[in-house]
């Protein structure tokens, strides 16, 4: 009798321990992780290419979405002034997705209103002239890195709003599915990460397609490379101090021969930001120091030529990390209306501030503690043209 | 509720003019109906041999009791008045968006869903629906006034019940009984439900007239309702006890203030505003009076004691009158008032109940034809056959009273209103009047259309000359346009469906209207986006920028590449080209507000144009 009661007690205890997860913190369920995933940064961004620097901001200042237009500005290499180079022909109220393709830049139009597919335009002269490419017959995802061009072949990789990744060879008339969120999440690498959202696509310097997303399982950076038809996890190892937090890759891009990623670990007041760089297709990564985000998320993130990452938080503070092995540096309070930062040559940083149809460029020189207005561009917003 | 709003101004001159014209035409037909019926009646009576006209049904007829006469005449007049209100110019466009939609806005989703269906139907066919409401209501009113007794009179009551229910459900969102803030003071349970009650009483068989039981039941029902309303009015937490709540108006004050803002004569507005101010200052007292009056009246009505009911009824009538003027604002001003609201019908029902309770029971002989029910079906069918023989029909017509003839005329009026609406309902597309209201009528022309040689969405060469022998409905569409062109594409797709039977004779053609995105991929993506790839006779043409510019120029169409992220600046046009290659119509195809209600109107216009040409060939 006593033995059977003891056996029952042991069984109950075992069951209780099993139900409690043996004292470990279980991975949050996918739905809970999705709910706590950091909001993606805005499409407002800047990136550096061989030809110069590009910056994209939304302008118009209207409460009506169809009266706000995304504007593309270019600062050619060696120049100090920005030019308005928004590609013509399509209403861009839904946003522009940029992809550097060698000397060219490809811009994908996110659909808006009754348009449901994504037109593509390309320029190879710093935006002075644009040519229309065949469209992507699907909506691009609302992510700054939803479009990527391969370094040599100029194949295009596109992330759609439904989590499908599509691939096309130049001319871009024929698109095929590379993978989907569901497929990738079902691979061993995806299952290990608990992948529940895709946030970015990129190519490695050697031309391997990369996918990035948000992992439900703590301590995993969801970056995957398509190596010989097999998706493999290739994200950086997360520091032990962050190993119990879910990680979201909020930006992933290839600039100047290396992959740069921005990762947010945790959420809410505990959210921290990491920049990561890889020069060898994701086999090895260098991580920046951890930056606490406080209550704010990342409003805009930008990438400079030498691996510089600059970002503005939703609470209005600005930080910059010049590259691997450098600490984050807090920038002076950005001018009102700053939509994005543009790291420039010589350690300068431009802040692009928007007020309705006017863009004001402020510059922060190295070693200075205040922003200096350098340029004002009045953009002829065509209010009502998309209404 | 997207379907209800056509986006047009409620005073849109095109629709208002068309609505007036429709009413005028139907009014002339109505006069003709009465004239023909009158002439037929007079003629038949004149032809009948002397002494033969029947003098009425066999058996002594019961006199119509006073309560019934009161209901029949008063509600007949109210129906006619409501019909006249429906003829107000703003009704055709304004009723769905300005009356039905706001009324349903605070009701639960399922009510809004039901109401939206009806509102959308009205928005699709504003003239037919507006005219139908006029003639049906006027018809019911005349019918009630004309038919004093007999089956025709009872049927008039039933017609009132039927149409009243339609108005109550779709026009008044179930009288707002499912919405918060329900109060008798603002018309609960909806005027149309009271019309139904009156119609139901009128439809009762004559044997129900003879006892006081009917009066007792009517008053008891009214009393129970009023007592319930008193409880609702007194219920704490509904905001009726407070004239003001903090810096905001209390529930009752807010309602009265909103009524004062309705366009109306200044005197009335000033009375209502003053009462709103009084309620704000003395909200508790006003509600106490209302609760007490409703409760007391309800209880007294429930007793069924005439001595008690008489003074209570007088008080109730005064209360109804005061409410009608000071709170309900008479109900029919502002250009979109549909009825004089609930207080007059409510008072009439109370008075009718009292008359039924106290009036002397009517004395009537039993119908002489009781044994009819015992007759076999052969005999009955034989008598039916006898009745439709020409001689019997003549005899029946000659025997009919002028009231019966007027009743038949009134039924004709109802059909006159209902038939065009029913026919319009059968159409899946909106009336072309909406497109014409937005862009004006199309311009008829007749000269050779400018030719073109371009490439279709599949890469095949197409020229206008190659389409000779077919009607060409030609549009100009920018494949990456985000607003108008997708709507226009949908219009073309719908026109393709409407013209499916004439597919071999009609070609739906669009020319690319974008000088930058000229590749086939754009056309194909647009076709998939709008479902046009399933339209067999659809051609979407493109070419080099120079080729396209030549076509745009030939058709007089402007194109402007706008800066700063805008779409191509272009117009919205469509052309109708006949089988000989002649341009026959130019349509401004700007979808304007692009609402659910207006969208298919353009498809209807295109279809009409093609069918008109097909009919000519």
mmCIF file of N, CA, C and O in Angstrom, chain B residues 405-449:
data_model
loop_
_atom_site.group_PDB
_atom_site.id
_atom_site.type_symbol
_atom_site.label_atom_id
_atom_site.label_comp_id
_atom_site.label_asym_id
_atom_site.label_seq_id
_atom_site.Cartn_x
_atom_site.Cartn_y
_atom_site.Cartn_z
ATOM 1 N N UNK B 405 -63.643 51.233 -57.718
ATOM 2 C CA UNK B 405 -62.862 51.616 -58.909
ATOM 3 C C UNK B 405 -61.613 52.387 -58.485
ATOM 4 O O UNK B 405 -60.516 52.150 -58.990
ATOM 5 N N UNK B 406 -61.793 53.284 -57.524
ATOM 6 C CA UNK B 406 -60.624 54.035 -57.036
ATOM 7 C C UNK B 406 -59.614 53.095 -56.377
ATOM 8 O O UNK B 406 -58.390 53.286 -56.508
ATOM 9 N N UNK B 407 -60.123 52.064 -55.702
ATOM 10 C CA UNK B 407 -59.207 51.099 -55.062
ATOM 11 C C UNK B 407 -58.388 50.369 -56.110
ATOM 12 O O UNK B 407 -57.169 50.177 -55.952
ATOM 13 N N UNK B 408 -59.064 49.952 -57.189
ATOM 14 C CA UNK B 408 -58.337 49.257 -58.264
ATOM 15 C C UNK B 408 -57.296 50.195 -58.873
ATOM 16 O O UNK B 408 -56.159 49.797 -59.166
ATOM 17 N N UNK B 409 -57.674 51.458 -59.032
ATOM 18 C CA UNK B 409 -56.722 52.452 -59.537
ATOM 19 C C UNK B 409 -55.519 52.574 -58.608
ATOM 20 O O UNK B 409 -54.367 52.679 -59.048
ATOM 21 N N UNK B 410 -55.784 52.545 -57.302
ATOM 22 C CA UNK B 410 -54.693 52.659 -56.325
ATOM 23 C C UNK B 410 -53.761 51.453 -56.427
ATOM 24 O O UNK B 410 -52.531 51.588 -56.316
ATOM 25 N N UNK B 411 -54.366 50.279 -56.649
ATOM 26 C CA UNK B 411 -53.524 49.080 -56.825
ATOM 27 C C UNK B 411 -52.653 49.254 -58.071
ATOM 28 O O UNK B 411 -51.468 48.901 -58.086
ATOM 29 N N UNK B 412 -53.258 49.857 -59.112
ATOM 30 C CA UNK B 412 -52.484 50.156 -60.319
ATOM 31 C C UNK B 412 -51.308 51.070 -60.008
ATOM 32 O O UNK B 412 -50.211 50.898 -60.552
ATOM 33 N N UNK B 413 -51.520 52.050 -59.122
ATOM 34 C CA UNK B 413 -50.433 52.959 -58.736
ATOM 35 C C UNK B 413 -49.288 52.208 -58.076
ATOM 36 O O UNK B 413 -48.111 52.457 -58.332
ATOM 37 N N UNK B 414 -49.665 51.274 -57.196
ATOM 38 C CA UNK B 414 -48.641 50.495 -56.486
ATOM 39 C C UNK B 414 -47.816 49.683 -57.491
ATOM 40 O O UNK B 414 -46.584 49.647 -57.423
ATOM 41 N N UNK B 415 -48.518 49.072 -58.432
ATOM 42 C CA UNK B 415 -47.808 48.285 -59.455
ATOM 43 C C UNK B 415 -46.938 49.208 -60.309
ATOM 44 O O UNK B 415 -45.803 48.871 -60.656
ATOM 45 N N UNK B 416 -47.467 50.386 -60.591
ATOM 46 C CA UNK B 416 -46.718 51.369 -61.389
ATOM 47 C C UNK B 416 -45.381 51.705 -60.734
ATOM 48 O O UNK B 416 -44.364 51.897 -61.410
ATOM 49 N N UNK B 417 -45.376 51.782 -59.414
ATOM 50 C CA UNK B 417 -44.120 52.072 -58.723
ATOM 51 C C UNK B 417 -43.252 50.842 -58.569
ATOM 52 O O UNK B 417 -42.032 50.905 -58.729
ATOM 53 N N UNK B 418 -43.883 49.727 -58.233
ATOM 54 C CA UNK B 418 -43.106 48.534 -57.886
ATOM 55 C C UNK B 418 -42.493 47.851 -59.109
ATOM 56 O O UNK B 418 -41.373 47.324 -59.028
ATOM 57 N N UNK B 419 -43.201 47.876 -60.228
ATOM 58 C CA UNK B 419 -42.736 47.112 -61.397
ATOM 59 C C UNK B 419 -41.377 47.599 -61.918
ATOM 60 O O UNK B 419 -40.470 46.779 -62.118
ATOM 61 N N UNK B 420 -41.186 48.917 -62.135
ATOM 62 C CA UNK B 420 -39.863 49.344 -62.622
ATOM 63 C C UNK B 420 -38.744 49.028 -61.639
ATOM 64 O O UNK B 420 -37.626 48.682 -62.036
ATOM 65 N N UNK B 421 -39.036 49.125 -60.349
ATOM 66 C CA UNK B 421 -38.012 48.816 -59.348
ATOM 67 C C UNK B 421 -37.659 47.332 -59.394
ATOM 68 O O UNK B 421 -36.481 46.962 -59.313
ATOM 69 N N UNK B 422 -38.697 46.501 -59.527
ATOM 70 C CA UNK B 422 -38.444 45.053 -59.600
ATOM 71 C C UNK B 422 -37.629 44.725 -60.846
ATOM 72 O O UNK B 422 -36.692 43.918 -60.801
ATOM 73 N N UNK B 423 -37.967 45.384 -61.957
ATOM 74 C CA UNK B 423 -37.214 45.142 -63.194
ATOM 75 C C UNK B 423 -35.772 45.609 -63.034
ATOM 76 O O UNK B 423 -34.835 44.934 -63.477
ATOM 77 N N UNK B 424 -35.588 46.754 -62.382
ATOM 78 C CA UNK B 424 -34.227 47.270 -62.180
ATOM 79 C C UNK B 424 -33.420 46.326 -61.305
ATOM 80 O O UNK B 424 -32.212 46.142 -61.508
ATOM 81 N N UNK B 425 -34.075 45.727 -60.328
ATOM 82 C CA UNK B 425 -33.388 44.804 -59.424
ATOM 83 C C UNK B 425 -32.798 43.610 -60.167
ATOM 84 O O UNK B 425 -31.822 43.014 -59.729
ATOM 85 N N UNK B 426 -33.442 43.272 -61.278
ATOM 86 C CA UNK B 426 -32.964 42.108 -62.039
ATOM 87 C C UNK B 426 -31.636 42.401 -62.723
ATOM 88 O O UNK B 426 -30.930 41.488 -63.136
ATOM 89 N N UNK B 427 -31.287 43.682 -62.848
ATOM 90 C CA UNK B 427 -30.033 44.042 -63.514
ATOM 91 C C UNK B 427 -28.880 44.012 -62.519
ATOM 92 O O UNK B 427 -28.988 44.556 -61.430
ATOM 93 N N UNK B 428 -27.762 43.404 -62.895
ATOM 94 C CA UNK B 428 -26.637 43.345 -61.961
ATOM 95 C C UNK B 428 -25.834 44.639 -61.897
ATOM 96 O O UNK B 428 -24.915 44.754 -61.103
ATOM 97 N N UNK B 429 -26.167 45.591 -62.738
ATOM 98 C CA UNK B 429 -25.375 46.824 -62.774
ATOM 99 C C UNK B 429 -26.228 48.022 -62.388
ATOM 100 O O UNK B 429 -27.456 47.983 -62.442
ATOM 101 N N UNK B 430 -25.530 49.069 -61.995
ATOM 102 C CA UNK B 430 -26.221 50.281 -61.555
ATOM 103 C C UNK B 430 -26.771 51.046 -62.749
ATOM 104 O O UNK B 430 -26.345 50.862 -63.884
ATOM 105 N N UNK B 431 -27.702 51.912 -62.463
ATOM 106 C CA UNK B 431 -28.329 52.717 -63.506
ATOM 107 C C UNK B 431 -27.298 53.655 -64.136
ATOM 108 O O UNK B 431 -26.432 54.186 -63.442
ATOM 109 N N UNK B 432 -27.410 53.844 -65.420
ATOM 110 C CA UNK B 432 -26.441 54.710 -66.116
ATOM 111 C C UNK B 432 -26.558 56.163 -65.667
ATOM 112 O O UNK B 432 -25.652 56.954 -65.932
ATOM 113 N N UNK B 433 -27.622 56.484 -64.992
ATOM 114 C CA UNK B 433 -27.784 57.871 -64.539
ATOM 115 C C UNK B 433 -26.642 58.256 -63.594
ATOM 116 O O UNK B 433 -26.245 59.412 -63.534
ATOM 117 N N UNK B 434 -26.076 57.270 -62.881
ATOM 118 C CA UNK B 434 -24.989 57.586 -61.954
ATOM 119 C C UNK B 434 -23.751 58.038 -62.732
ATOM 120 O O UNK B 434 -23.115 59.029 -62.381
ATOM 121 N N UNK B 435 -23.417 57.291 -63.779
ATOM 122 C CA UNK B 435 -22.268 57.675 -64.604
ATOM 123 C C UNK B 435 -22.512 59.036 -65.244
ATOM 124 O O UNK B 435 -21.621 59.881 -65.315
ATOM 125 N N UNK B 436 -23.742 59.245 -65.708
ATOM 126 C CA UNK B 436 -24.052 60.527 -66.345
ATOM 127 C C UNK B 436 -24.011 61.665 -65.331
ATOM 128 O O UNK B 436 -23.650 62.793 -65.661
ATOM 129 N N UNK B 437 -24.389 61.357 -64.094
ATOM 130 C CA UNK B 437 -24.339 62.392 -63.053
ATOM 131 C C UNK B 437 -22.900 62.775 -62.757
ATOM 132 O O UNK B 437 -22.599 63.928 -62.469
ATOM 133 N N UNK B 438 -21.998 61.800 -62.847
ATOM 134 C CA UNK B 438 -20.592 62.072 -62.545
ATOM 135 C C UNK B 438 -19.914 62.793 -63.712
ATOM 136 O O UNK B 438 -19.205 63.776 -63.531
ATOM 137 N N UNK B 439 -20.156 62.323 -64.908
ATOM 138 C CA UNK B 439 -19.383 62.821 -66.050
ATOM 139 C C UNK B 439 -20.204 63.501 -67.140
ATOM 140 O O UNK B 439 -19.651 63.933 -68.145
ATOM 141 N N UNK B 440 -21.495 63.533 -66.973
ATOM 142 C CA UNK B 440 -22.329 64.097 -68.029
ATOM 143 C C UNK B 440 -22.661 63.045 -69.071
ATOM 144 O O UNK B 440 -22.035 61.984 -69.127
ATOM 145 N N UNK B 441 -23.633 63.373 -69.900
ATOM 146 C CA UNK B 441 -24.046 62.422 -70.933
ATOM 147 C C UNK B 441 -22.942 62.302 -71.985
ATOM 148 O O UNK B 441 -22.142 63.215 -72.176
ATOM 149 N N UNK B 442 -22.897 61.171 -72.653
ATOM 150 C CA UNK B 442 -21.877 60.979 -73.679
ATOM 151 C C UNK B 442 -22.189 61.850 -74.886
ATOM 152 O O UNK B 442 -23.338 62.198 -75.129
ATOM 153 N N UNK B 443 -21.119 62.162 -75.615
ATOM 154 C CA UNK B 443 -21.291 63.027 -76.786
ATOM 155 C C UNK B 443 -21.450 62.165 -78.035
ATOM 156 O O UNK B 443 -20.529 61.427 -78.385
ATOM 157 N N UNK B 444 -22.584 62.221 -78.721
ATOM 158 C CA UNK B 444 -22.732 61.438 -79.948
ATOM 159 C C UNK B 444 -21.973 62.108 -81.085
ATOM 160 O O UNK B 444 -22.044 63.319 -81.263
ATOM 161 N N UNK B 445 -21.222 61.324 -81.812
ATOM 162 C CA UNK B 445 -20.458 61.835 -82.958
ATOM 163 C C UNK B 445 -20.592 60.796 -84.077
ATOM 164 O O UNK B 445 -21.142 59.719 -83.878
ATOM 165 N N UNK B 446 -20.073 61.133 -85.235
ATOM 166 C CA UNK B 446 -20.101 60.159 -86.333
ATOM 167 C C UNK B 446 -19.053 60.543 -87.375
ATOM 168 O O UNK B 446 -19.326 61.282 -88.308
ATOM 169 N N UNK B 447 -17.852 60.081 -87.161
ATOM 170 C CA UNK B 447 -16.785 60.295 -88.136
ATOM 171 C C UNK B 447 -15.771 59.158 -87.997
ATOM 172 O O UNK B 447 -15.745 58.466 -86.962
ATOM 173 N N UNK B 448 -14.949 58.945 -89.019
ATOM 174 C CA UNK B 448 -14.025 57.802 -88.960
ATOM 175 C C UNK B 448 -13.081 57.904 -87.760
ATOM 176 O O UNK B 448 -12.503 58.964 -87.508
ATOM 177 N N UNK B 449 -12.972 56.816 -87.050
ATOM 178 C CA UNK B 449 -12.062 56.781 -85.902
ATOM 179 C C UNK B 449 -10.628 56.681 -86.387
ATOM 180 O O UNK B 449 -10.353 56.057 -87.422
#
